[in-house]
GROMACS .gro file of C-alpha atoms in nm:
model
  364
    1UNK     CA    1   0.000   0.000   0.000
    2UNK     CA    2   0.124   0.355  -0.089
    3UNK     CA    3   0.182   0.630   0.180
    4UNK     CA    4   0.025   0.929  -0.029
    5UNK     CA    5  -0.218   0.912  -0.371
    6UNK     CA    6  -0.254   1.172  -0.592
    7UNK     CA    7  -0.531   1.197  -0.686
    8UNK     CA    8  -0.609   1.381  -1.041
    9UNK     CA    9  -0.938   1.494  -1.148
   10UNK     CA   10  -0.947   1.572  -1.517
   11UNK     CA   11  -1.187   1.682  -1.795
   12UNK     CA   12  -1.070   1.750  -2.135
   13UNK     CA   13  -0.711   1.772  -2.075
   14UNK     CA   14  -0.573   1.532  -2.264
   15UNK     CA   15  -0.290   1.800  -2.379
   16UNK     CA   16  -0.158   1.821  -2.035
   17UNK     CA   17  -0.166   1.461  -1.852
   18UNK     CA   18   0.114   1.317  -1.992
   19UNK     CA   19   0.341   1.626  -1.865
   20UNK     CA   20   0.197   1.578  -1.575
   21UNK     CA   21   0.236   1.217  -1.530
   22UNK     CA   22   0.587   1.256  -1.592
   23UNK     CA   23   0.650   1.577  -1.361
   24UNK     CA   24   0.470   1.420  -1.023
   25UNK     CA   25   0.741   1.102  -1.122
   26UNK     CA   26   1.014   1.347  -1.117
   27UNK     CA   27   0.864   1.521  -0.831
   28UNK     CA   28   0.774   1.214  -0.599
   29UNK     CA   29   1.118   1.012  -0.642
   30UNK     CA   30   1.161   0.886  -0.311
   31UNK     CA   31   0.794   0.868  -0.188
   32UNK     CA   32   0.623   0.582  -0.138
   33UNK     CA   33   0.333   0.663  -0.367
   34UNK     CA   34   0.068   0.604  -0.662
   35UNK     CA   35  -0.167   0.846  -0.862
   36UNK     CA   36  -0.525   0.814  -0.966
   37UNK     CA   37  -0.680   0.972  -1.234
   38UNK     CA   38  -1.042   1.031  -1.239
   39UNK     CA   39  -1.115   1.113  -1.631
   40UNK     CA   40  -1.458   1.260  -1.691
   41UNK     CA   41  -1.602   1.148  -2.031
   42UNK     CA   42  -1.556   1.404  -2.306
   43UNK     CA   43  -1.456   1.201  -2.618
   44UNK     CA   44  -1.091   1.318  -2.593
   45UNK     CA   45  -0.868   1.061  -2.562
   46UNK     CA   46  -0.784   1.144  -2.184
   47UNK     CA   47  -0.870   0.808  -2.017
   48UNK     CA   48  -0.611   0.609  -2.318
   49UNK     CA   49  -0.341   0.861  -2.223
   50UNK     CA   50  -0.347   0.728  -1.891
   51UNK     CA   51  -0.442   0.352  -1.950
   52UNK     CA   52  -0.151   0.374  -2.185
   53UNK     CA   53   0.114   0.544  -1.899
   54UNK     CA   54  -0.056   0.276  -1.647
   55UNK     CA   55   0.057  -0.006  -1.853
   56UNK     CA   56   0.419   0.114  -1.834
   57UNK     CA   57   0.401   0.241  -1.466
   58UNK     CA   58   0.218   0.048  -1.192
   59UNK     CA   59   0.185   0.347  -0.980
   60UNK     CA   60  -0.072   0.535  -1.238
   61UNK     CA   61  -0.405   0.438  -1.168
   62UNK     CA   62  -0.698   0.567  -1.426
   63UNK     CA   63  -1.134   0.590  -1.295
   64UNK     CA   64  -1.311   0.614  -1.633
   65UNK     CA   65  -1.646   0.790  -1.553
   66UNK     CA   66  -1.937   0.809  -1.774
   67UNK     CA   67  -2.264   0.966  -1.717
   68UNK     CA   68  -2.127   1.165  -1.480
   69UNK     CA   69  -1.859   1.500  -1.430
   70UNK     CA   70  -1.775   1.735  -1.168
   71UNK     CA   71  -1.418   1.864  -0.986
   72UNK     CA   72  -1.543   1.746  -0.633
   73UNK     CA   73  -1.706   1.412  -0.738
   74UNK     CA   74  -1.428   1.356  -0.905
   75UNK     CA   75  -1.179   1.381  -0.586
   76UNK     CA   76  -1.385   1.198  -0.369
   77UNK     CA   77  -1.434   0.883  -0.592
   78UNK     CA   78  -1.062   0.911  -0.693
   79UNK     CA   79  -0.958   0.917  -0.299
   80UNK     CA   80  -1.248   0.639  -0.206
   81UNK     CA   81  -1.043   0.416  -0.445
   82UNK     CA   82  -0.721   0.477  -0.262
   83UNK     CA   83  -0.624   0.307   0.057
   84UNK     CA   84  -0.323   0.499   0.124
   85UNK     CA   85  -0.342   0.749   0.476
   86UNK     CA   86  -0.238   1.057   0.262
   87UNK     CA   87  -0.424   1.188  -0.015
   88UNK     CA   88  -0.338   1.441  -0.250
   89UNK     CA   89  -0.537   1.680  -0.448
   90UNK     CA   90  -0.366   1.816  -0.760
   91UNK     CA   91  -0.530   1.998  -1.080
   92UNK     CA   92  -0.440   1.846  -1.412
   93UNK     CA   93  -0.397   2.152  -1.612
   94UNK     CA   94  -0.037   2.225  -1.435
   95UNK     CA   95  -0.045   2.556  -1.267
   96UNK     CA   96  -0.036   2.339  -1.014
   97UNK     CA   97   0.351   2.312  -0.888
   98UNK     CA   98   0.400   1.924  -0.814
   99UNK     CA   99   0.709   2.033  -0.668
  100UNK     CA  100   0.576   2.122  -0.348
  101UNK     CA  101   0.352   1.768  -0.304
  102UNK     CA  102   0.637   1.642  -0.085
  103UNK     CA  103   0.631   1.964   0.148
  104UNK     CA  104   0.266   1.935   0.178
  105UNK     CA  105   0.245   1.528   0.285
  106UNK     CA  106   0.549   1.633   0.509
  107UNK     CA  107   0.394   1.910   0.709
  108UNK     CA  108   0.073   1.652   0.755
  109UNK     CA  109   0.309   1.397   0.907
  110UNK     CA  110   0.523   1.655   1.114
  111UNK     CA  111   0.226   1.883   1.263
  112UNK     CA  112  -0.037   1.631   1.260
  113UNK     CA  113  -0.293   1.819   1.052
  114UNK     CA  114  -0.607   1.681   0.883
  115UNK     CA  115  -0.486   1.916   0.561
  116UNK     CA  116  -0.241   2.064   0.403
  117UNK     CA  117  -0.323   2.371   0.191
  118UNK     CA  118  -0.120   2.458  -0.106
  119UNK     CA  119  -0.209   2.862  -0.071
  120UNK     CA  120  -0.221   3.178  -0.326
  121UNK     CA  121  -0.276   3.446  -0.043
  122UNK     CA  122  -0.062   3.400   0.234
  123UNK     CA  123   0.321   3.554   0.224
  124UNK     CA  124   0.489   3.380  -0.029
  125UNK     CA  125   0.255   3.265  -0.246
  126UNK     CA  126   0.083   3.414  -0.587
  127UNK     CA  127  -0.141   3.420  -0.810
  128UNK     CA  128   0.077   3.433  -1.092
  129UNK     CA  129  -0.002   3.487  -1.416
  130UNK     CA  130  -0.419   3.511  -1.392
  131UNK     CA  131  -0.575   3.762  -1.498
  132UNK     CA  132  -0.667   4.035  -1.245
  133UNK     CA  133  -1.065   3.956  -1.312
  134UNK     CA  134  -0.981   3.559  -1.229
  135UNK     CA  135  -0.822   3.695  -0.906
  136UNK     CA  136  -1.093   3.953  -0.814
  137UNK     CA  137  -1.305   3.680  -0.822
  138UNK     CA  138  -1.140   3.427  -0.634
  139UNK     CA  139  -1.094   3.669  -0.369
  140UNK     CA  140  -1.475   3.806  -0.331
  141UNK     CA  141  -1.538   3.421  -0.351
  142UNK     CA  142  -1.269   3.351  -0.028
  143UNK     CA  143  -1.451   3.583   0.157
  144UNK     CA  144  -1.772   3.438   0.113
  145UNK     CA  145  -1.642   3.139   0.223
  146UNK     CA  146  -1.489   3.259   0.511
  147UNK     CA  147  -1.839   3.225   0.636
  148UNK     CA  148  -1.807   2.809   0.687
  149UNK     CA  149  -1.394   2.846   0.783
  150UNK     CA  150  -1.257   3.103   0.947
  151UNK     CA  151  -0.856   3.156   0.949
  152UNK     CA  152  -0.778   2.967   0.595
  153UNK     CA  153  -0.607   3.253   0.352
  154UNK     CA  154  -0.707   3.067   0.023
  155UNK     CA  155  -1.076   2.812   0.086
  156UNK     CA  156  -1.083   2.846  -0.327
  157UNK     CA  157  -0.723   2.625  -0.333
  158UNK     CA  158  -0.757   2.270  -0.536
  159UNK     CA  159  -0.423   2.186  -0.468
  160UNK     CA  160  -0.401   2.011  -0.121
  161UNK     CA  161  -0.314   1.715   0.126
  162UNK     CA  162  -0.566   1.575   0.348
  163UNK     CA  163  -0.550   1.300   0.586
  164UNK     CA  164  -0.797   0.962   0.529
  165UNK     CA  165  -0.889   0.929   0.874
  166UNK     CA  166  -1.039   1.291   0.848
  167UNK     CA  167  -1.171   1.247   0.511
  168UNK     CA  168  -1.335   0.910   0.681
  169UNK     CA  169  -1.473   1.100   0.919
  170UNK     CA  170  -1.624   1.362   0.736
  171UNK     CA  171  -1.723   1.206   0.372
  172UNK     CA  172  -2.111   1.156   0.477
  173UNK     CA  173  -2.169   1.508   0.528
  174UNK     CA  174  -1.977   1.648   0.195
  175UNK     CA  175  -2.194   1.836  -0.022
  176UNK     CA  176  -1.999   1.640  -0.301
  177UNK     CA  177  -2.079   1.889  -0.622
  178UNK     CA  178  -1.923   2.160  -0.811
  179UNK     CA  179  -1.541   2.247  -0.795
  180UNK     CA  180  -1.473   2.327  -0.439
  181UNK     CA  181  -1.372   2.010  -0.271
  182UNK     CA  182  -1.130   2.199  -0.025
  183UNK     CA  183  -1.443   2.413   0.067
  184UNK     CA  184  -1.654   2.156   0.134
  185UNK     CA  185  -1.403   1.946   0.349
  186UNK     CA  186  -1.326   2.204   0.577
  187UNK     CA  187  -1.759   2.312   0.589
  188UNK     CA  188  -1.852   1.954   0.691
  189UNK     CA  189  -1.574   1.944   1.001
  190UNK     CA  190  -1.775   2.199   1.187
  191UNK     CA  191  -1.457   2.283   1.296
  192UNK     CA  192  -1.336   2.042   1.381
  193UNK     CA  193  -1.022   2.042   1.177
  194UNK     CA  194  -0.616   2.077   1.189
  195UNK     CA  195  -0.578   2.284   0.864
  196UNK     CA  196  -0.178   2.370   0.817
  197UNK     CA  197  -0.079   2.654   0.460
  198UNK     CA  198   0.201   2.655   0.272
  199UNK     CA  199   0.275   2.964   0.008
  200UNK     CA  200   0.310   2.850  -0.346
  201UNK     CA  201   0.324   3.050  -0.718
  202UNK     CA  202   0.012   2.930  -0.939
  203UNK     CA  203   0.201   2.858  -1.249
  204UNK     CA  204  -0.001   2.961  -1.645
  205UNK     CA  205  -0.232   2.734  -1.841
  206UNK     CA  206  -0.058   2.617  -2.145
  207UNK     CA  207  -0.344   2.424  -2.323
  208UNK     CA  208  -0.706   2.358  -2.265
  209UNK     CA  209  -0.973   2.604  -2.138
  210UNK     CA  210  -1.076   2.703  -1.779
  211UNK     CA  211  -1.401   2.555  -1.675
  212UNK     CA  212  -1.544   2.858  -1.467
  213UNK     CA  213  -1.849   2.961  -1.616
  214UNK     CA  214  -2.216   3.033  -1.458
  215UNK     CA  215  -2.277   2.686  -1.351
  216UNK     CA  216  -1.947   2.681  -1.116
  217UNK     CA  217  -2.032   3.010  -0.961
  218UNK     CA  218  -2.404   2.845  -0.881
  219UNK     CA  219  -2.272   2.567  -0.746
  220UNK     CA  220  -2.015   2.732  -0.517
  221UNK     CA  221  -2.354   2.924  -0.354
  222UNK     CA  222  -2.506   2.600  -0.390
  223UNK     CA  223  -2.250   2.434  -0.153
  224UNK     CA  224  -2.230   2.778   0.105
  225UNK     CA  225  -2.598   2.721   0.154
  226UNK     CA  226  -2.576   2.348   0.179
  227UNK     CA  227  -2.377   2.396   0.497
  228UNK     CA  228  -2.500   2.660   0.627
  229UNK     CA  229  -2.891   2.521   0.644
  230UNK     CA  230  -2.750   2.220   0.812
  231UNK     CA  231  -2.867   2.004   0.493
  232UNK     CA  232  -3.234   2.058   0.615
  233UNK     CA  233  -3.280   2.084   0.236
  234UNK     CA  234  -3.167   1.940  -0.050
  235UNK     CA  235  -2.868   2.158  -0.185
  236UNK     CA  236  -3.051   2.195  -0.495
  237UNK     CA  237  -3.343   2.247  -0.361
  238UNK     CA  238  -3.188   2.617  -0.368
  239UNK     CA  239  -3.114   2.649  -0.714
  240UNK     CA  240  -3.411   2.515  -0.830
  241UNK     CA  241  -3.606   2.760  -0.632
  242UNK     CA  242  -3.395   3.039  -0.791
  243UNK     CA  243  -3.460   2.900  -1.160
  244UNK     CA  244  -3.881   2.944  -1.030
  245UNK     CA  245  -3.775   3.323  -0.926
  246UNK     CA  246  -3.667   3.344  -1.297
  247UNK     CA  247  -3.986   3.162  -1.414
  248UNK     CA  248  -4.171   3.441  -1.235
  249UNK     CA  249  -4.032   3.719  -1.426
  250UNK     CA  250  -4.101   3.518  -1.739
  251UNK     CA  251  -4.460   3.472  -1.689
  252UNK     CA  252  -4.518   3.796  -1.567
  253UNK     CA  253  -4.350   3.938  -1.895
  254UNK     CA  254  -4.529   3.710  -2.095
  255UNK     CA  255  -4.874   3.763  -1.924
  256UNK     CA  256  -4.805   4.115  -1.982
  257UNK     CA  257  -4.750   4.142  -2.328
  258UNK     CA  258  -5.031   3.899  -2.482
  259UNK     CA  259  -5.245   4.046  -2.269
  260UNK     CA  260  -5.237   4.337  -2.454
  261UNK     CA  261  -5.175   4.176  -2.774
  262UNK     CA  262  -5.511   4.031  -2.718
  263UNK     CA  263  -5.666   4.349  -2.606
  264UNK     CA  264  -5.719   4.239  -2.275
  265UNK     CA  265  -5.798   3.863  -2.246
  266UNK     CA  266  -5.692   3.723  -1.958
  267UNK     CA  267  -5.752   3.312  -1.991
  268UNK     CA  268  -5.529   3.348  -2.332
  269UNK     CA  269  -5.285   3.545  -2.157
  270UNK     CA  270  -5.247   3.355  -1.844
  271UNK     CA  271  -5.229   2.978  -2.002
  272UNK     CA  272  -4.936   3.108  -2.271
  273UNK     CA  273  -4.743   3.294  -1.997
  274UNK     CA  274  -4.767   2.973  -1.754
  275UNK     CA  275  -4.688   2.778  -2.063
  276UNK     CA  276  -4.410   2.973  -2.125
  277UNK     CA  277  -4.266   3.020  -1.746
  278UNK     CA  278  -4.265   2.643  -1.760
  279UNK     CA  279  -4.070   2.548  -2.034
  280UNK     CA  280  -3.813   2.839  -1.911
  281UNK     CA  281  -3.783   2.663  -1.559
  282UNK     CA  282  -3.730   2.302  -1.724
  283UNK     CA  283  -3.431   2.426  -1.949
  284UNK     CA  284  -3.269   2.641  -1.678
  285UNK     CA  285  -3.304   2.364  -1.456
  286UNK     CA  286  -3.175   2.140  -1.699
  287UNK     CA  287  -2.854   2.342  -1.720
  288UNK     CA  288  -2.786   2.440  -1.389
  289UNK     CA  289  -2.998   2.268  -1.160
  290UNK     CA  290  -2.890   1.915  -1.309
  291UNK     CA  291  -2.588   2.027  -1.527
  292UNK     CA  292  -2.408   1.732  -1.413
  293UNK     CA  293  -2.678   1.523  -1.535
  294UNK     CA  294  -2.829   1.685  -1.835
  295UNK     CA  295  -3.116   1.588  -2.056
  296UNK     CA  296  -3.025   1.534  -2.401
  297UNK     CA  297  -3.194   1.421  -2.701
  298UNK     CA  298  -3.495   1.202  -2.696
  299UNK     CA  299  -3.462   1.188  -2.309
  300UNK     CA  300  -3.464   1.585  -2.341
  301UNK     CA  301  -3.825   1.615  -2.459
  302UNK     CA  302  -3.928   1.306  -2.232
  303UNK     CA  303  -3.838   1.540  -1.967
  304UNK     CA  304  -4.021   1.842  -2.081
  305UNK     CA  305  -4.338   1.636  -2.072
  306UNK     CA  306  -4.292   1.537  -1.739
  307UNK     CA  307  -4.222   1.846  -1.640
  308UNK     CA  308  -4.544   1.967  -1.765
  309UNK     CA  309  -4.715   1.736  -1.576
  310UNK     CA  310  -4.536   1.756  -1.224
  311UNK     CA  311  -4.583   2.127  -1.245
  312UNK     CA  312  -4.920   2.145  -1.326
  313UNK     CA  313  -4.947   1.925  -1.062
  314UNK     CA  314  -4.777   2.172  -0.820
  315UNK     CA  315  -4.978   2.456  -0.955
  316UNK     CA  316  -5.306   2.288  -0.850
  317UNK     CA  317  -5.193   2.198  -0.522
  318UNK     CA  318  -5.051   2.560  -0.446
  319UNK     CA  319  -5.398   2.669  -0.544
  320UNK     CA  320  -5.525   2.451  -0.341
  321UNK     CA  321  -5.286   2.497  -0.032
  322UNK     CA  322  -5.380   2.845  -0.045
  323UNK     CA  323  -5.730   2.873  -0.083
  324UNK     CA  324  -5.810   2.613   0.227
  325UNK     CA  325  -5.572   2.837   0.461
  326UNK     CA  326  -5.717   3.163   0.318
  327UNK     CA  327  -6.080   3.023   0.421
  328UNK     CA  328  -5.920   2.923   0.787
  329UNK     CA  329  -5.879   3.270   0.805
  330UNK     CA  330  -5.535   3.321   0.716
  331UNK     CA  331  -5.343   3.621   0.569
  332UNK     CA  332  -5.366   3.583   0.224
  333UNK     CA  333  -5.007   3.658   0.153
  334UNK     CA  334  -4.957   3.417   0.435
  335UNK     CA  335  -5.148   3.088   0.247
  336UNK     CA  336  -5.037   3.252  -0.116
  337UNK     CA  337  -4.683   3.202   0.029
  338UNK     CA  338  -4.761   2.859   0.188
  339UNK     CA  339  -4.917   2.750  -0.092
  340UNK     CA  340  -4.614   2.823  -0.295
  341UNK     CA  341  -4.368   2.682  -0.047
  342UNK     CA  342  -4.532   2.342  -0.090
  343UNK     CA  343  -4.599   2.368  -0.431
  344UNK     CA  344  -4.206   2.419  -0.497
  345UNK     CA  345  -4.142   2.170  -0.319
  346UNK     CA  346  -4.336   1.891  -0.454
  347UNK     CA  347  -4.207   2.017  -0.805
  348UNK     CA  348  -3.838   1.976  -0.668
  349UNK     CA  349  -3.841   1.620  -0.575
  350UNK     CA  350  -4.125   1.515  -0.851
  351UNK     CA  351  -3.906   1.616  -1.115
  352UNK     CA  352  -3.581   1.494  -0.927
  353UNK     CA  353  -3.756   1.140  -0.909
  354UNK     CA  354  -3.921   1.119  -1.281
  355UNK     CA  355  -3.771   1.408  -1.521
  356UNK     CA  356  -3.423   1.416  -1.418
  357UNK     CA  357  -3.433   1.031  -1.383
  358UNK     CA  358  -3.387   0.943  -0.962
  359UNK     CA  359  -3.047   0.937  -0.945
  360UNK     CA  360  -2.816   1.140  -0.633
  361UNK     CA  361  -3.054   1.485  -0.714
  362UNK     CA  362  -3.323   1.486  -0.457
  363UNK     CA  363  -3.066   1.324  -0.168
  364UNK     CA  364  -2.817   1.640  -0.193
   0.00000   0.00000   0.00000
């Protein structure tokens, strides 16, 4: 059995694994060690790269996933498969510095910490290269997160150490989505954690593309609230809620301007706008909400019908809801609000079980 795995998550970087591969064996000479990469399906040769280095080296490791993607999903499949007491977390795109893996496993067996954080923002350590949006943003998003661990210069770091007995300890309560897996470690301690930094340089990316987009930045709110509810709810439960704000503003548009298209007929008006708010929800959801597990194809339109049908569903029991507590005497923005609040929530795990096909969706 190893003493440390690295553990690699990667998604279309074909162009940089085998560098990789061959810097962490120029890096780790000496260390008692093995690497495992977790390749994400995207038709690029990745997972043959490394089947192909694994035949060579017994120390490279490759999990082939299919059906499924995400950073932090990623890492904690890839260090489930391990059995070594050290785990490392390292980027494949190499601004990374494998250089300093050694440092990091030996500050976690000098001071005894749970993890070892490769950090950007404490003295000695930089950003680099990125560009001064990239870093804007990764700060505003540090101090956000600075709401779930206190003291830790750089919660955005993917580059780490951690120690299996904590990550035993602590796996259940993981949030387990987006790209923040350091985040979400240190969140589900409560802590209850020995976190230790060291300063490194984030080096350039020479080839491939970074994966931030509008779905990462959802999913690192998704995982703030996830914690900080005490996963009373469903951490999509959230986002799908959001998506309905949008609907709103969609059928209210819509109502608005076929109602005077129609020169004031309201039935006409009322069933389009719904209509439309509907099939607006379904597609947003379908790229945030469940952007790991997207609907595509036949299976696309499958969804859309059931959809339909779950949220008409929902829109007669909010009615419903309402009305009864309205006639008990209740506010009515009181039982229009309670109505709502159950109707979102029978949409939420309706469509997790039937349109978005049962899987992990109505459990996180």
């Amino acid at each position: 059995m190893p003493e440390l795995t690295v553990v690699v998550p990667a998604y279309r970087e074909s162009e940089n694994i085998p560098a990789l591969l061959s810097a962490l064996s120029e890096a780790l000479q000496g260390c008692d060690w093995e690497t495992i990469v977790v390749v994400d399906d995207a038709f690029d040769g990745s997972e043959d790269l490394v089947r192909e280095r694994a035949q060579r080296d017994h120390r490279v490791r490759c999990v082939h996933r299919i059906g499924r993607r995400g950073l932090a999903s990623a890492c904690i499949e890839g260090m489930l498969a391990s059995s070594a007491p050290y785990l490392a977390v390292i980027d494949a795109d190499l601004q990374h510095d494998e250089t300093l893996v050694p440092k990091l496993l030996d500050a976690a067996r000098r001071d005894g910490a749970d993890i070892v954080v490769a950090s950007r923002y404490m003295e000695g350590g930089s950003t680099g290269e990125l560009g001064a949006e990239r870093v804007r943003l990764s700060r505003v998003a540090s101090a956000l997160s600075r709401v779930l661990c206190k003291g830790l210069t750089d919660p955005m770091s993917g580059f780490f150490v951690v120690r299996r007995q904590f990550l035993e300890r602590v796996v259940r309560r993981l949030y387990g989505r987006g790209f923040k897996i350091l985040l979400d470690l240190v969140a589900a301690a409560r802590g209850d954690v020995r976190i230790v930094e060291l300063p490194y340089r984030m080096r350039s990316r020479m080839h491939g593309e970074s994966k931030l987009g509008a779905r990462v930045i959802a999913e690192f709110f998704m995982l703030i609230l996830y914690h900080l509810t005490g996963r009373l709810l469903p951490a999509r439960f959230f986002l799908f809620a959001a998506v309905g704000v949008t609907g709103l503003a969609v059928h209210l548009a819509v109502l608005s301007l076929v109602f005077r298209a129609t020169g004031g007929s309201f039935l006409p008006s009322q069933l389009l706008a719904t209509w439309a708010a509907m099939t607006s929800n379904f597609f947003l959801n379908n790229v945030f909400t469940y952007g790991d597990q997207r609907l595509r194809g036949r299976r696309l339109w499958r969804g859309l019908l059931t959809f339909y049908v779950a949220c008409g569903i929902g829109a007669f029991i909010n009615i419903a809801i309402a009305e009864w507590l309205f006639l008990k005497s209740t506010a009515y923005w009181a039982a229009g609000l309670a109505g709502a609040l159950v109707a979102a929530l029978w949409n939420f795990f309706t469509t997790a079980s039937f349109t978005w096909g049962g899987s992990s969706a109505g459990k996180r």
